[in-house]
Amino acid sequence: MEYGKFAGVKVVDNCVWLQFEKQTVNVEIITDEIIRVFVPTWMKDYKSVAIEGDVAIPVDFDVTELDGEDKKVRISTSSVSLCIGDDFDFTFLDKYGDELLSSFNGSRKLKETLSEKSMSLLAAEGHDVSDLKSKDYKVQVLFKLRDEERFYGMGDKTGFLNKRGYAYENWNSDIPQLHHENMPALYKSIPFYIGKGAGYVYGMFFDNTFHSYMDFGKESSDYFYYGADEGNLDFYFMAGEAIADIVEHYTYLTGRAPLPQLWTLGYHQCRWGYESAKDIRTVAKAMREHGIPCESVQYDIDYMEGYRVFTWDDKEYEPAGQLIKELEQDGFKAVCIIDPGVKVDKGYRVYDEGIKKDYYAHDKDGDVYVNEVWPGDAVYPDFGREDVRKWWANNHKFLTDIGMQGIWNDMNEPASFRGPLPLDVQFSVNDRLTNHAEAHNVYGHYMSMATYEGMKELTGKRPLVITRACYSGAQKYTAVWTGDNQSVWSHIQMLIPQLCNLGMSGFTIAGTDIGGFGGDSNPELLVRWIEAAAFSTFFRNHCAKGQRLQEPWQFGDKVVDIYRKYVKLHYRFLPYIYDLLFESQITGLPVMRPLVLHYEDDENTFNLNNQFLVGENMLVAPVVEQGATKRMVYLPVGTWISYWDGKRYQGNQHIIVDAPLDVLPIFIKEGSIIPMYEDVQYVGERPYDTLTLLVAGDSAWGSHYQDNGEDFAYLEGEYNLYSFTYEDGALDCDMLHEGYEKYKEIKVERL
Ligand code: GLC
């Protein structure tokens, strides 16, 4: 991108227009800490999908023209400055004048192209040669790579916590093959990262939905870059004192996950391969017989009639609603999958309605675009249109009428079996007709938005929506899971950094398929997986057709016992998880956090991939290696108390703990109070009228949030907020807010 010499500056409201010889750059002051840089190479009045409404607030800022220096203009708020020179050479500085991020003044070192002969030899042996060339992107910006800088965030990308040295693409991709650590893209596009070095931190969100690229120093050790095939260069720079501030700013921009229904946080069992009502009933019954708490046995695609969305196969799954009602008696809630592809089938209501109203995407010649998904030939609703979303939302009435309580959105990258959708298929974004190239990454986002709105309207409850694909900001509508993982140890290892990075990217409600989706699980793997996932906010065992059955009882009594222990542990800590989700609405912070989020100056945490925090006060160190029965745990500063035996450890050291198959090492920070509930088989089995407080240490403090766990009454003040202090053997309770029926009993358990 060429800018040329700086030619002038104009301030209009909260915008600073910088004129260069060849380009205009608009710097918009969003808040004291957030600055948007908008280079309208494509569309001047672009409206974001991720950021809804006007987020800019009035802020005092100065614009100074600098004489005789490299930089020509300085724009400053009280928290951050941006200095800009010729050729859009820029530096962001913190309030002390220290550098946070600078542009890199040079060009990229593109890879040398291999000879045709080498390429064909590589291709002949089956190597992927698509990545062997590199090119400058139409939209591109290079940044100076500082020696010690680390990069976090980026949503569901594979690999490790620190993304430095890796390159990624934002292009929602359905990948059933093994997700390995160098994968450029998965299902979601979250072009947001947190840059962290010694004494500084900042965040960047690149708001562009076209295919984009983020290279964190893989191509060069001098620079890192962002590129996109089309669109504007449109980024939000966020300043702060700590990583947590950046998460707060990013979720201020793109939104925070609303409180879910309490039951949705419980355990779910699933398999693509429950092919009849009988299968679902058998599994539900077995869950209760084995005493493993469970909320839902989820309905994968087979419940539909020929994979037609919003239908029910009355033959295999019994008349619609019957099974759902029967299982409700035993506390099971119904959750089913809905894919976007609508079967091409004259006479099928959904297809016909969509055709009549012209709701499906068209090819470049104006014909309704057809590809193939589960039902065979299928058409794709144009979810970027409000009227289409409304129609889709209303279609859920068929499901809510038969008792469906949660919706799982899948295949919404969108997936297709007859080759990828051409980039010129016509879809809409914000009701503006455009092409698939722009709409692809927001297709799942819009679908989950429609689903959320439909379920909210139809049930009056907080919707459970789960999606596989989405874009930044979808956390406002949906929980996510990480798609088709596999039953391999590297995927237990990966779930920790993956869920931590998703959490720091706004997705506080997230999970992986426990046991692995593809491939055969085994007793040790399944046990270690339920342990590693025990604090997941989306907590589901799921696997694919044809793989070894994966319900815990398929692996013998010992597995069932350990599995039950950890599902029960999850239920015991439900109020703590729920408290963190309440807090998350205010701070954007996730439940599952990497240690670096709270101990950011401690270098032992910088790329700690095999342990995590739950909130601030619980540290979890799962065994993620086959055969291991001991593990090294890093305890950061403070005193940490083992949950299992009350043993106290001073932090700031590595310790080695025993972790036989049935032990998940958990440590509670001294001085904290963790709320716990009693055993139940499902949420709602009995009212939660007793709260137990786990008090770690002789003096401790904690808060707790309580509401009906179901609807939106909490927004009208129907909730309680408790503040607890434990001192000299006595518990003191202060009500910070009182608006809901209080617990009948509050017990103390000392640790
Ligand atoms: C996709 C989903 C998986 C689901 C299957 C069948 O592979 O990722 O979770 O079970 O489709 O619907």
CSV table of N, CA and C in Angstrom, one decimal, residues 4-92:
chain,number,residue,atom,x,y,z
A,4,GLY,N,2.8,7.8,0.4
A,4,GLY,CA,3.5,9.0,0.0
A,4,GLY,C,3.7,10.0,1.1
A,5,LYS,N,4.1,11.2,0.8
A,5,LYS,CA,4.5,12.2,1.8
A,5,LYS,C,3.2,12.7,2.5
A,6,PHE,N,3.4,13.0,3.8
A,6,PHE,CA,2.4,13.6,4.6
A,6,PHE,C,2.0,15.0,4.0
A,7,ALA,N,0.7,15.3,3.8
A,7,ALA,CA,0.3,16.5,3.2
A,7,ALA,C,-0.6,17.4,4.0
A,8,GLY,N,-1.1,16.9,5.1
A,8,GLY,CA,-1.9,17.8,5.9
A,8,GLY,C,-2.8,17.0,6.9
A,9,VAL,N,-3.4,17.8,7.8
A,9,VAL,CA,-4.3,17.1,8.8
A,9,VAL,C,-5.5,17.9,9.1
A,10,LYS,N,-6.6,17.3,9.3
A,10,LYS,CA,-7.9,18.0,9.6
A,10,LYS,C,-8.6,17.2,10.7
A,11,VAL,N,-9.1,17.9,11.7
A,11,VAL,CA,-9.8,17.3,12.8
A,11,VAL,C,-11.3,17.5,12.6
A,12,VAL,N,-12.1,16.5,12.6
A,12,VAL,CA,-13.6,16.6,12.5
A,12,VAL,C,-14.1,15.7,13.6
A,13,ASP,N,-14.7,16.4,14.6
A,13,ASP,CA,-15.3,15.7,15.8
A,13,ASP,C,-14.2,14.8,16.4
A,14,ASN,N,-14.4,13.5,16.5
A,14,ASN,CA,-13.4,12.6,17.1
A,14,ASN,C,-12.5,12.0,16.1
A,15,CYS,N,-12.5,12.5,14.9
A,15,CYS,CA,-11.7,11.9,13.8
A,15,CYS,C,-10.6,12.9,13.4
A,16,VAL,N,-9.4,12.3,13.1
A,16,VAL,CA,-8.3,13.1,12.6
A,16,VAL,C,-8.0,12.5,11.2
A,17,TRP,N,-8.3,13.4,10.2
A,17,TRP,CA,-8.0,12.9,8.8
A,17,TRP,C,-6.6,13.3,8.4
A,18,LEU,N,-5.8,12.4,8.1
A,18,LEU,CA,-4.5,12.6,7.7
A,18,LEU,C,-4.4,12.5,6.2
A,19,GLN,N,-3.9,13.5,5.5
A,19,GLN,CA,-3.8,13.4,4.1
A,19,GLN,C,-2.4,13.1,3.7
A,20,PHE,N,-2.2,12.1,2.9
A,20,PHE,CA,-0.9,11.7,2.3
A,20,PHE,C,-1.0,12.0,0.8
A,21,GLU,N,0.1,12.0,0.1
A,21,GLU,CA,0.0,12.3,-1.3
A,21,GLU,C,-0.9,11.3,-2.0
A,22,LYS,N,-0.8,10.0,-1.6
A,22,LYS,CA,-1.6,9.0,-2.4
A,22,LYS,C,-2.8,8.4,-1.6
A,23,GLN,N,-2.9,8.7,-0.4
A,23,GLN,CA,-3.9,8.0,0.4
A,23,GLN,C,-4.4,8.9,1.6
A,24,THR,N,-5.6,8.7,2.0
A,24,THR,CA,-6.1,9.4,3.2
A,24,THR,C,-6.2,8.3,4.3
A,25,VAL,N,-5.9,8.8,5.5
A,25,VAL,CA,-6.0,7.9,6.7
A,25,VAL,C,-6.8,8.6,7.7
A,26,ASN,N,-7.8,7.8,8.3
A,26,ASN,CA,-8.6,8.4,9.3
A,26,ASN,C,-8.3,7.8,10.6
A,27,VAL,N,-7.9,8.6,11.6
A,27,VAL,CA,-7.6,8.1,12.9
A,27,VAL,C,-8.8,8.6,13.8
A,28,GLU,N,-9.5,7.6,14.3
A,28,GLU,CA,-10.7,7.9,15.1
A,28,GLU,C,-10.5,7.6,16.6
A,29,ILE,N,-10.8,8.5,17.4
A,29,ILE,CA,-10.6,8.3,18.9
A,29,ILE,C,-11.8,7.7,19.4
A,30,ILE,N,-11.7,6.4,19.8
A,30,ILE,CA,-12.9,5.7,20.3
A,30,ILE,C,-13.1,5.9,21.8
A,31,THR,N,-12.1,5.6,22.5
A,31,THR,CA,-12.1,5.9,24.0
A,31,THR,C,-10.7,6.4,24.3
A,32,ASP,N,-10.4,6.7,25.5
A,32,ASP,CA,-9.1,7.2,25.9
A,32,ASP,C,-8.0,6.1,25.6
A,33,GLU,N,-8.4,4.9,25.6
A,33,GLU,CA,-7.4,3.8,25.3
A,33,GLU,C,-7.5,3.1,23.9
A,34,ILE,N,-8.6,3.4,23.2
A,34,ILE,CA,-8.8,2.7,22.0
A,34,ILE,C,-8.8,3.7,20.8
A,35,ILE,N,-7.9,3.4,19.8
A,35,ILE,CA,-7.8,4.3,18.7
A,35,ILE,C,-8.0,3.4,17.4
A,36,ARG,N,-8.9,3.9,16.6
A,36,ARG,CA,-9.1,3.2,15.3
A,36,ARG,C,-8.3,3.9,14.2
A,37,VAL,N,-7.7,3.0,13.4
A,37,VAL,CA,-7.0,3.6,12.2
A,37,VAL,C,-7.7,3.0,11.0
A,38,PHE,N,-8.2,3.9,10.2
A,38,PHE,CA,-9.1,3.4,9.1
A,38,PHE,C,-8.5,4.0,7.7
A,39,VAL,N,-8.1,3.0,6.9
A,39,VAL,CA,-7.5,3.5,5.6
A,39,VAL,C,-8.5,3.0,4.5
A,40,PRO,N,-9.4,3.9,4.0
A,40,PRO,CA,-10.4,3.4,3.2
A,40,PRO,C,-10.0,3.1,1.7
A,41,THR,N,-9.3,2.0,1.6
A,41,THR,CA,-8.8,1.6,0.3
A,41,THR,C,-10.0,1.0,-0.5
A,42,TRP,N,-11.0,0.7,0.2
A,42,TRP,CA,-12.1,-0.1,-0.5
A,42,TRP,C,-13.5,0.6,-0.3
A,43,MET,N,-13.9,0.8,1.0
A,43,MET,CA,-15.3,1.3,1.2
A,43,MET,C,-15.2,2.4,2.3
A,44,LYS,N,-15.6,3.6,1.9
A,44,LYS,CA,-15.4,4.7,2.9
A,44,LYS,C,-16.3,4.6,4.1
A,45,ASP,N,-17.6,4.2,3.9
A,45,ASP,CA,-18.5,4.2,5.0
A,45,ASP,C,-18.8,2.7,5.4
A,46,TYR,N,-17.7,2.0,5.7
A,46,TYR,CA,-17.9,0.6,6.1
A,46,TYR,C,-18.5,0.5,7.4
A,47,LYS,N,-19.5,-0.4,7.5
A,47,LYS,CA,-20.1,-0.7,8.8
A,47,LYS,C,-19.7,-2.0,9.3
A,48,SER,N,-19.2,-2.1,10.5
A,48,SER,CA,-18.6,-3.3,11.1
A,48,SER,C,-19.7,-4.3,11.4
A,49,VAL,N,-19.3,-5.6,11.3
A,49,VAL,CA,-20.2,-6.7,11.7
A,49,VAL,C,-19.9,-7.0,13.2
A,50,ALA,N,-18.7,-7.0,13.5
A,50,ALA,CA,-18.2,-7.3,14.9
A,50,ALA,C,-18.7,-6.3,15.9
A,51,ILE,N,-18.6,-5.0,15.5
A,51,ILE,CA,-18.8,-4.0,16.5
A,51,ILE,C,-20.2,-3.4,16.2
A,52,GLU,N,-21.1,-3.5,17.1
A,52,GLU,CA,-22.5,-3.0,16.9
A,52,GLU,C,-22.7,-1.7,17.5
A,53,GLY,N,-23.4,-0.8,16.9
A,53,GLY,CA,-23.7,0.5,17.5
A,53,GLY,C,-22.5,1.4,17.5
A,54,ASP,N,-22.7,2.6,18.1
A,54,ASP,CA,-21.6,3.5,18.2
A,54,ASP,C,-20.8,3.3,19.5
A,55,VAL,N,-19.6,3.0,19.4
A,55,VAL,CA,-18.8,2.7,20.6
A,55,VAL,C,-17.9,3.8,21.0
A,56,ALA,N,-17.8,4.9,20.2
A,56,ALA,CA,-17.0,6.0,20.5
A,56,ALA,C,-17.6,6.8,21.6
A,57,ILE,N,-16.8,7.2,22.6
A,57,ILE,CA,-17.3,8.1,23.6
A,57,ILE,C,-16.5,9.4,23.6
A,58,PRO,N,-17.1,10.5,24.0
A,58,PRO,CA,-16.3,11.8,24.0
A,58,PRO,C,-15.0,11.7,24.8
A,59,VAL,N,-13.9,12.1,24.2
A,59,VAL,CA,-12.6,12.0,24.9
A,59,VAL,C,-11.8,13.2,24.6
A,60,ASP,N,-11.1,13.7,25.5
A,60,ASP,CA,-10.2,14.9,25.2
A,60,ASP,C,-8.9,14.3,24.5
A,61,PHE,N,-8.6,14.9,23.4
A,61,PHE,CA,-7.4,14.5,22.7
A,61,PHE,C,-6.7,15.7,22.0
A,62,ASP,N,-5.4,15.6,21.8
A,62,ASP,CA,-4.6,16.7,21.2
A,62,ASP,C,-4.1,16.2,19.9
A,63,VAL,N,-4.0,17.1,18.9
A,63,VAL,CA,-3.4,16.9,17.7
A,63,VAL,C,-2.3,17.9,17.5
A,64,THR,N,-1.0,17.5,17.4
A,64,THR,CA,0.1,18.4,17.3
A,64,THR,C,0.9,18.1,16.1
A,65,GLU,N,1.1,19.2,15.3
A,65,GLU,CA,2.0,19.0,14.1
A,65,GLU,C,3.4,19.2,14.6
A,66,LEU,N,4.3,18.3,14.2
A,66,LEU,CA,5.7,18.3,14.8
A,66,LEU,C,6.6,18.9,13.7
A,67,ASP,N,7.3,19.9,14.0
A,67,ASP,CA,8.2,20.5,13.0
A,67,ASP,C,9.5,19.9,13.0
A,68,GLY,N,10.1,19.7,11.8
A,68,GLY,CA,11.4,19.3,11.7
A,68,GLY,C,11.8,17.9,12.3
A,69,GLU,N,10.8,17.0,12.4
A,69,GLU,CA,11.1,15.7,12.9
A,69,GLU,C,10.6,14.7,11.9
A,70,ASP,N,11.0,13.4,12.1
A,70,ASP,CA,10.6,12.3,11.2
A,70,ASP,C,9.1,12.2,11.2
A,71,LYS,N,8.6,12.3,12.4
A,71,LYS,CA,7.1,12.2,12.5
A,71,LYS,C,6.5,13.6,12.4
A,72,LYS,N,5.4,13.6,11.7
A,72,LYS,CA,4.8,14.9,11.4
A,72,LYS,C,3.7,15.4,12.3
A,73,VAL,N,3.0,14.3,12.8
A,73,VAL,CA,1.8,14.6,13.6
A,73,VAL,C,1.8,13.7,14.8
A,74,ARG,N,1.4,14.3,16.0
A,74,ARG,CA,1.2,13.4,17.1
A,74,ARG,C,-0.3,13.6,17.6
A,75,ILE,N,-1.0,12.4,17.8
A,75,ILE,CA,-2.3,12.5,18.2
A,75,ILE,C,-2.3,11.8,19.6
A,76,SER,N,-2.8,12.5,20.6
A,76,SER,CA,-2.6,11.9,22.0
A,76,SER,C,-3.9,12.0,22.8
A,77,THR,N,-4.2,10.9,23.5
A,77,THR,CA,-5.2,11.0,24.6
A,77,THR,C,-4.4,10.9,25.9
A,78,SER,N,-5.0,10.8,27.0
A,78,SER,CA,-4.2,10.8,28.2
A,78,SER,C,-3.6,9.4,28.4
A,79,SER,N,-4.0,8.4,27.6
A,79,SER,CA,-3.4,7.0,27.8
A,79,SER,C,-2.5,6.6,26.6
A,80,VAL,N,-2.7,7.2,25.5
A,80,VAL,CA,-1.9,6.7,24.3
A,80,VAL,C,-1.7,7.8,23.3
A,81,SER,N,-0.5,7.7,22.6
A,81,SER,CA,-0.2,8.6,21.5
A,81,SER,C,0.1,7.8,20.3
A,82,LEU,N,-0.2,8.5,19.2
A,82,LEU,CA,0.1,7.9,17.9
A,82,LEU,C,0.9,9.0,17.1
A,83,CYS,N,2.1,8.7,16.7
A,83,CYS,CA,2.9,9.6,16.0
A,83,CYS,C,3.0,9.1,14.5
A,84,ILE,N,2.8,10.0,13.6
A,84,ILE,CA,2.8,9.6,12.2
A,84,ILE,C,3.7,10.4,11.3
A,85,GLY,N,4.4,9.8,10.4
A,85,GLY,CA,5.2,10.5,9.5
A,85,GLY,C,4.9,10.1,8.0
A,86,ASP,N,5.8,10.6,7.1
A,86,ASP,CA,5.6,10.3,5.7
A,86,ASP,C,5.5,8.8,5.5
A,87,ASP,N,4.8,8.4,4.4
A,87,ASP,CA,4.6,7.0,4.1
A,87,ASP,C,3.9,6.2,5.1
A,88,PHE,N,3.1,6.9,5.9
A,88,PHE,CA,2.3,6.3,7.0
A,88,PHE,C,3.2,5.5,7.9
A,89,ASP,N,4.4,6.1,8.2
A,89,ASP,CA,5.3,5.5,9.2
A,89,ASP,C,4.7,5.9,10.6
A,90,PHE,N,4.4,4.9,11.4
A,90,PHE,CA,3.8,5.3,12.7
A,90,PHE,C,4.3,4.5,13.9
A,91,THR,N,4.1,5.2,15.1
A,91,THR,CA,4.5,4.5,16.3
A,91,THR,C,3.4,4.8,17.3
A,92,PHE,N,2.9,3.8,18.0
A,92,PHE,CA,2.0,4.0,19.2
A,92,PHE,C,2.9,4.1,20.4
